[in-house]
C-alpha positions as a printed NumPy array, in Angstrom:
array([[  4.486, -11.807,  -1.711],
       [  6.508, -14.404,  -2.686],
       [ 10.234, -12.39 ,  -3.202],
       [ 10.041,  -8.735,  -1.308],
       [ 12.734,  -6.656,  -2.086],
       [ 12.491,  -4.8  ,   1.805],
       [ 11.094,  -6.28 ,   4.392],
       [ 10.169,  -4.63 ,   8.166],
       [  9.019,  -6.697,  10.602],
       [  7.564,  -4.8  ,  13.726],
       [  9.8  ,  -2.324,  13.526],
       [  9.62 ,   1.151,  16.526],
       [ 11.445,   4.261,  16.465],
       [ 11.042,   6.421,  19.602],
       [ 13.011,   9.247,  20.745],
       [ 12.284,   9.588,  25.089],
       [  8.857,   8.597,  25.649],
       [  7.57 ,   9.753,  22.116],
       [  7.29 ,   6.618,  19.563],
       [  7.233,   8.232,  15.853],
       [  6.974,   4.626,  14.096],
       [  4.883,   1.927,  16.206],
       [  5.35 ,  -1.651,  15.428],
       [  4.932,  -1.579,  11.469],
       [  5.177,  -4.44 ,   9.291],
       [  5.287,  -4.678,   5.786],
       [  6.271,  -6.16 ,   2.858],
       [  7.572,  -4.495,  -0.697],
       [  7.303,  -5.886,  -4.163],
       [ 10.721,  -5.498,  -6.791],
       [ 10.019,  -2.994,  -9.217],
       [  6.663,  -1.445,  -7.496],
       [  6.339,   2.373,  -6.533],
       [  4.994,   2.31 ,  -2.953],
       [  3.506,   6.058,  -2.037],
       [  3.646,   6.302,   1.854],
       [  0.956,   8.965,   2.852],
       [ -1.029,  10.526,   5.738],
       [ -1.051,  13.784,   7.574],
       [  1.543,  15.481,   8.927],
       [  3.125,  13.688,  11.963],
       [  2.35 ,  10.321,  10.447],
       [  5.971,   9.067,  10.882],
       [  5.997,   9.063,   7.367],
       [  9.515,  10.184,   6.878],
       [ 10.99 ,   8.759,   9.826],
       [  9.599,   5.308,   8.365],
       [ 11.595,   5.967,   4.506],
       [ 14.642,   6.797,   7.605],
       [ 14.735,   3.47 ,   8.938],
       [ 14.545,   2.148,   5.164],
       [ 17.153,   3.881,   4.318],
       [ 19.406,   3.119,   7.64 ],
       [ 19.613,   6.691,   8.596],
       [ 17.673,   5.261,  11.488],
       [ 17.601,   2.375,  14.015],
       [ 14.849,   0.667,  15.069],
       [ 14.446,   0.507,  19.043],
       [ 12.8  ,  -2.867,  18.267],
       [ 12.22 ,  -4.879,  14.962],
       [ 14.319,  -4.876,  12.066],
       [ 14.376,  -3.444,   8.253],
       [ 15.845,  -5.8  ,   5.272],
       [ 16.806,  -4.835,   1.514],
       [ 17.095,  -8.001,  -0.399],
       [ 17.642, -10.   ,   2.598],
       [ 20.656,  -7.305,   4.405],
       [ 20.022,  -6.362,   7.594],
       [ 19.849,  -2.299,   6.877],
       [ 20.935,  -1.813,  10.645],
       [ 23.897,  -3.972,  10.599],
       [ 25.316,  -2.9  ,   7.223],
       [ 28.434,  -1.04 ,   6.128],
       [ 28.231,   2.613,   4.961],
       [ 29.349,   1.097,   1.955],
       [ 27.236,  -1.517,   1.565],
       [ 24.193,   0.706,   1.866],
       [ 25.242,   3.304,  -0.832],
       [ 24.73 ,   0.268,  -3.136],
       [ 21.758,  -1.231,  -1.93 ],
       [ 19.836,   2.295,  -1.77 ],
       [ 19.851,   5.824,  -3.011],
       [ 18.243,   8.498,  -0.664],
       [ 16.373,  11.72 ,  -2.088],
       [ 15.773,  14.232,   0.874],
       [ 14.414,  17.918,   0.728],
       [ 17.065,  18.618,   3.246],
       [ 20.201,  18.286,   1.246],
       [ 22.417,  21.647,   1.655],
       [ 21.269,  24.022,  -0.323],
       [ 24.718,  26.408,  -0.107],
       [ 26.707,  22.843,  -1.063],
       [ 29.778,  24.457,  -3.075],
       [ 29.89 ,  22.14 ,  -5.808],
       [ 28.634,  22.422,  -9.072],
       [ 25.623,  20.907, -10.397],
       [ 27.328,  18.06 , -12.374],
       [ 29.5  ,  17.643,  -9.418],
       [ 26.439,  17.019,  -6.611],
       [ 24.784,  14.528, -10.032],
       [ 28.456,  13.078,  -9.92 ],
       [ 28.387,  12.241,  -6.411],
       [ 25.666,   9.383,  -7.228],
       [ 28.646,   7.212,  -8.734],
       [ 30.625,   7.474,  -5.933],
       [ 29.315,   4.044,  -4.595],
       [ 30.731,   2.192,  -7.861],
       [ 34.417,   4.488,  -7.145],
       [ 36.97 ,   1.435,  -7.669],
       [ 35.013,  -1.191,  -9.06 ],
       [ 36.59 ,  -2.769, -11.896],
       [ 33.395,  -3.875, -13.741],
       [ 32.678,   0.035, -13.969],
       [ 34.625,   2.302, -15.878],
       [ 34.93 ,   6.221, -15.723],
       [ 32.935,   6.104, -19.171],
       [ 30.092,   4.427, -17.497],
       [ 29.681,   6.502, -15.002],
       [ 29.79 ,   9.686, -17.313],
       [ 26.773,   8.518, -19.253],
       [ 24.608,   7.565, -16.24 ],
       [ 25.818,  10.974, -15.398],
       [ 24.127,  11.953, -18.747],
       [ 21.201,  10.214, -19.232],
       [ 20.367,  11.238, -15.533],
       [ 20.509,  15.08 , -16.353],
       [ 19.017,  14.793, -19.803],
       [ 16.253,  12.598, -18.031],
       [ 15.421,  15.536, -14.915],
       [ 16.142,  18.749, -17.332],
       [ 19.132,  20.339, -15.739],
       [ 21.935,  19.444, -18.144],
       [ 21.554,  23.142, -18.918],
       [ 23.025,  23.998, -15.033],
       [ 25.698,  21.498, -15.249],
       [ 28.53 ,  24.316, -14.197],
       [ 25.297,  26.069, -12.143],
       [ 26.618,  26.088,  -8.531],
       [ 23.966,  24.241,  -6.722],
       [ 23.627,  27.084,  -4.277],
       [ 22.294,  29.307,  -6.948],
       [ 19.411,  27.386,  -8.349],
       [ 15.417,  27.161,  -7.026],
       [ 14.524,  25.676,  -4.869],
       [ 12.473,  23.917,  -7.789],
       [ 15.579,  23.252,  -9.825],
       [ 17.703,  21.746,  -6.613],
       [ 14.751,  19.005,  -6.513],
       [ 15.698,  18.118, -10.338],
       [ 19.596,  17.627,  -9.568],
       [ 18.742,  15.977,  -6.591],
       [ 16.763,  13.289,  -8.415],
       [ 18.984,  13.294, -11.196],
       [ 21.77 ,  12.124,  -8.624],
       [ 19.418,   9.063,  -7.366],
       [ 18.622,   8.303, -10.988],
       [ 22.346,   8.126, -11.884],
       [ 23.076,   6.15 ,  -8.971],
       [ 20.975,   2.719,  -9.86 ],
       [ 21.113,   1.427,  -6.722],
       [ 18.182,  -1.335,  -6.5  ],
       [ 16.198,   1.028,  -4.103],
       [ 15.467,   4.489,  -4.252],
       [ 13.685,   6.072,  -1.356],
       [ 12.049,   9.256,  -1.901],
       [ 10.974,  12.402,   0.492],
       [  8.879,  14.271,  -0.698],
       [ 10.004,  14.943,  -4.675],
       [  7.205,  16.675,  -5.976],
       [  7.909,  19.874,  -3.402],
       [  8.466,  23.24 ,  -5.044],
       [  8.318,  21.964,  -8.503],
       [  5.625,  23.858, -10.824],
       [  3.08 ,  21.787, -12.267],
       [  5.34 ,  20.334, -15.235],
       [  8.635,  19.447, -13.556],
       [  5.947,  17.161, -10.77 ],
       [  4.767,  15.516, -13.711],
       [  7.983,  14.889, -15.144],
       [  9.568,  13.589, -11.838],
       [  6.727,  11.61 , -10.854],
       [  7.653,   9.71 , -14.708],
       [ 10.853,   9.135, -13.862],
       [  9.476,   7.661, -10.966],
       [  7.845,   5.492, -13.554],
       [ 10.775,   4.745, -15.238],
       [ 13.043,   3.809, -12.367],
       [ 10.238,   1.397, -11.825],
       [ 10.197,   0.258, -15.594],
       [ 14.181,  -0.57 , -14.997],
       [ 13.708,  -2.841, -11.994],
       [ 14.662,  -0.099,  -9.261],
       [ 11.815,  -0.27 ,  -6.448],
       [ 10.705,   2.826,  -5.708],
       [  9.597,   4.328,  -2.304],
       [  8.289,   7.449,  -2.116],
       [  6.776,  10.005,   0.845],
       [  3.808,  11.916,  -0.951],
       [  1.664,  14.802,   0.553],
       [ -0.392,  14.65 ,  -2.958],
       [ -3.066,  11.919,  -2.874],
       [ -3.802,  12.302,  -6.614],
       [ -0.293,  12.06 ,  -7.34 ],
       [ -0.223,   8.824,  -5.306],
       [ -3.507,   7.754,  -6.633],
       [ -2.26 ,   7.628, -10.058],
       [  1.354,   7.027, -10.417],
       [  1.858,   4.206,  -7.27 ],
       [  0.943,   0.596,  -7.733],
       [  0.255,   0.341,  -3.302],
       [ -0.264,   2.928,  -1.142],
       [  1.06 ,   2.368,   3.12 ],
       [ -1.92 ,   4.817,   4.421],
       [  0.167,   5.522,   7.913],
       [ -1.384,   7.512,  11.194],
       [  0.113,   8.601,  14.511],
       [  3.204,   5.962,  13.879],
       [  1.315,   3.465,  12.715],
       [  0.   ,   1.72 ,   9.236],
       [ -3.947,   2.025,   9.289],
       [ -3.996,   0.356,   5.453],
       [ -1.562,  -0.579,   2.678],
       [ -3.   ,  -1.566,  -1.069],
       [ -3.796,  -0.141,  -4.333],
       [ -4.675,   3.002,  -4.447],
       [ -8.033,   2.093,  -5.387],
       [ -8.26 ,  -0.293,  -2.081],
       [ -6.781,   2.353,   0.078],
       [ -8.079,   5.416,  -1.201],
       [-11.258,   5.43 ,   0.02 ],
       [-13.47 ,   8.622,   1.135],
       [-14.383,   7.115,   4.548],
       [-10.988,   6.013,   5.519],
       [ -9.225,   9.276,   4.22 ],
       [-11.87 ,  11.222,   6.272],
       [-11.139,   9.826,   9.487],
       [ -7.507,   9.701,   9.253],
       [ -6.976,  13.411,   7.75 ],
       [ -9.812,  14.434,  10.027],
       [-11.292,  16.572,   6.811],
       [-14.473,  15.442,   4.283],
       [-12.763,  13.511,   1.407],
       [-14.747,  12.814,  -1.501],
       [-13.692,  10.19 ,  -3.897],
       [-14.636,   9.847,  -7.455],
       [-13.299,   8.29 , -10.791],
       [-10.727,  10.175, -12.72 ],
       [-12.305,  11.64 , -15.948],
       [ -9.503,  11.239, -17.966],
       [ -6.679,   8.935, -15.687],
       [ -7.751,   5.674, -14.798],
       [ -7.509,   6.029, -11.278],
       [ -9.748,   7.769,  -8.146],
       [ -9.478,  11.232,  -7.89 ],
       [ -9.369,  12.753,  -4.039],
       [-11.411,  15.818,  -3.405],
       [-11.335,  18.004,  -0.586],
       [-15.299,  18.9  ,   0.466]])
């Protein structure tokens, strides 16, 4: 890969005698979605952490576009990524445009953008996730469903370079996953790298261009989702039959659960 956009190299996270991430290495394209899977306890999330700077490494080190995520300034990192996590208060008192709002906040006081740009990324984020209709919503009222679209409508109007992604798809009905996993697409189609924690295989299997495959800490394949994928593999690392077959209508495998 000739110009990686994040780089780890051998990077650990333990907490006491307990390592959650184990010496993982790898290497992400600009402008890719990378879908990090495996079963729970993986170290899925706490691997998108240490992307993201919310954790540091016991050993190794994490880069985004050649910054040392570790060593970098608050800041800094609010420009280089945006962070989508399940977690996010759910009795925040702000409004809904207010917590979409809060994605401009690394651009407050730059002269190159004005308060006009940063009311149409506003916008286009919540036309683009459905939820202009809550814009004076308090977020503490909505779903738990509806939360996830204002949530990734304040990563979308953000535009940071990288956006890292826990778990998106959770408590959205069948429609709204569709339509975030898109504007997954279409961060992607705008240069933003996308990297993304998904429990859904399928989901991965058709909307990621590599998949990091990760078990007990550790990265046991990374690839297209055709490479990685693959019954035999998925069986012994989920510890549960997988079938895989061709899509019938998606050009991709579809995972099925004997």
């Amino acid at each position: 890969m000739s110009d990686p956009i994040i780089q780890i190299d051998d990077a650990t996270f333990a907490v006491g005698a307990a390592t959650l991430v184990d010496s993982v290495s790898l290497e992400i394209a600009r402008g890719s979605i990378v879908a990090i899977c495996g079963p729970n306890g993986a170290g899925k999330s706490t691997l998108l952490k240490m992307i993201a700077g919310d954790l540091s490494p016991r050993n190794g080190e994490v880069r985004i576009d050649g910054a040392s995520v570790d060593e970098a300034a608050s800041s800094d990192l609010s420009r280089m990524r945006s962070v989508f996590q399940q977690s996010s208060r759910p009795d925040a008192p702000f409004t809904v445009q207010a917590v979409v709002t809060m994605g401009r906040y690394p651009y407050r006081g730059d002269p190159d953008v004005s308060g006009d740009d940063d009311a149409r990324a506003v916008e286009d984020a919540m036309e683009r996730t459905d939820v202009t209709q809550f814009a004076g919503r308090s977020f503490a009222t909505l779903s738990g469903g509806e939360r996830t679209r204002v949530l990734m409508a304040k990563v979308i109007a953000q535009a940071a370079p990288v956006a890292l992604l826990d778990e998106p798809t959770t408590a959205l009905d069948v429609a709204h996953q569709e339509a975030v996993l898109e504007q997954m697409r279409y961060l992607a189609s705008s240069g933003t790298t996308v990297v993304t924690v998904l429990h859904d295989l399928n989901a991965a299997a058709y909307y990621a261009d590599s998949v990091v495959l990760m078990s007990d800490g550790g990265v046991v394949a990374t690839g297209s989702p055709r490479d990685v994928l693959e019954a035999e593999l998925l069986s012994a690392v989920y510890g549960q039959e997988i079938n895989v077959i061709e899509h019938p209508s998606r050009d991709c495998p579809l995972v099925i659960v004997s």
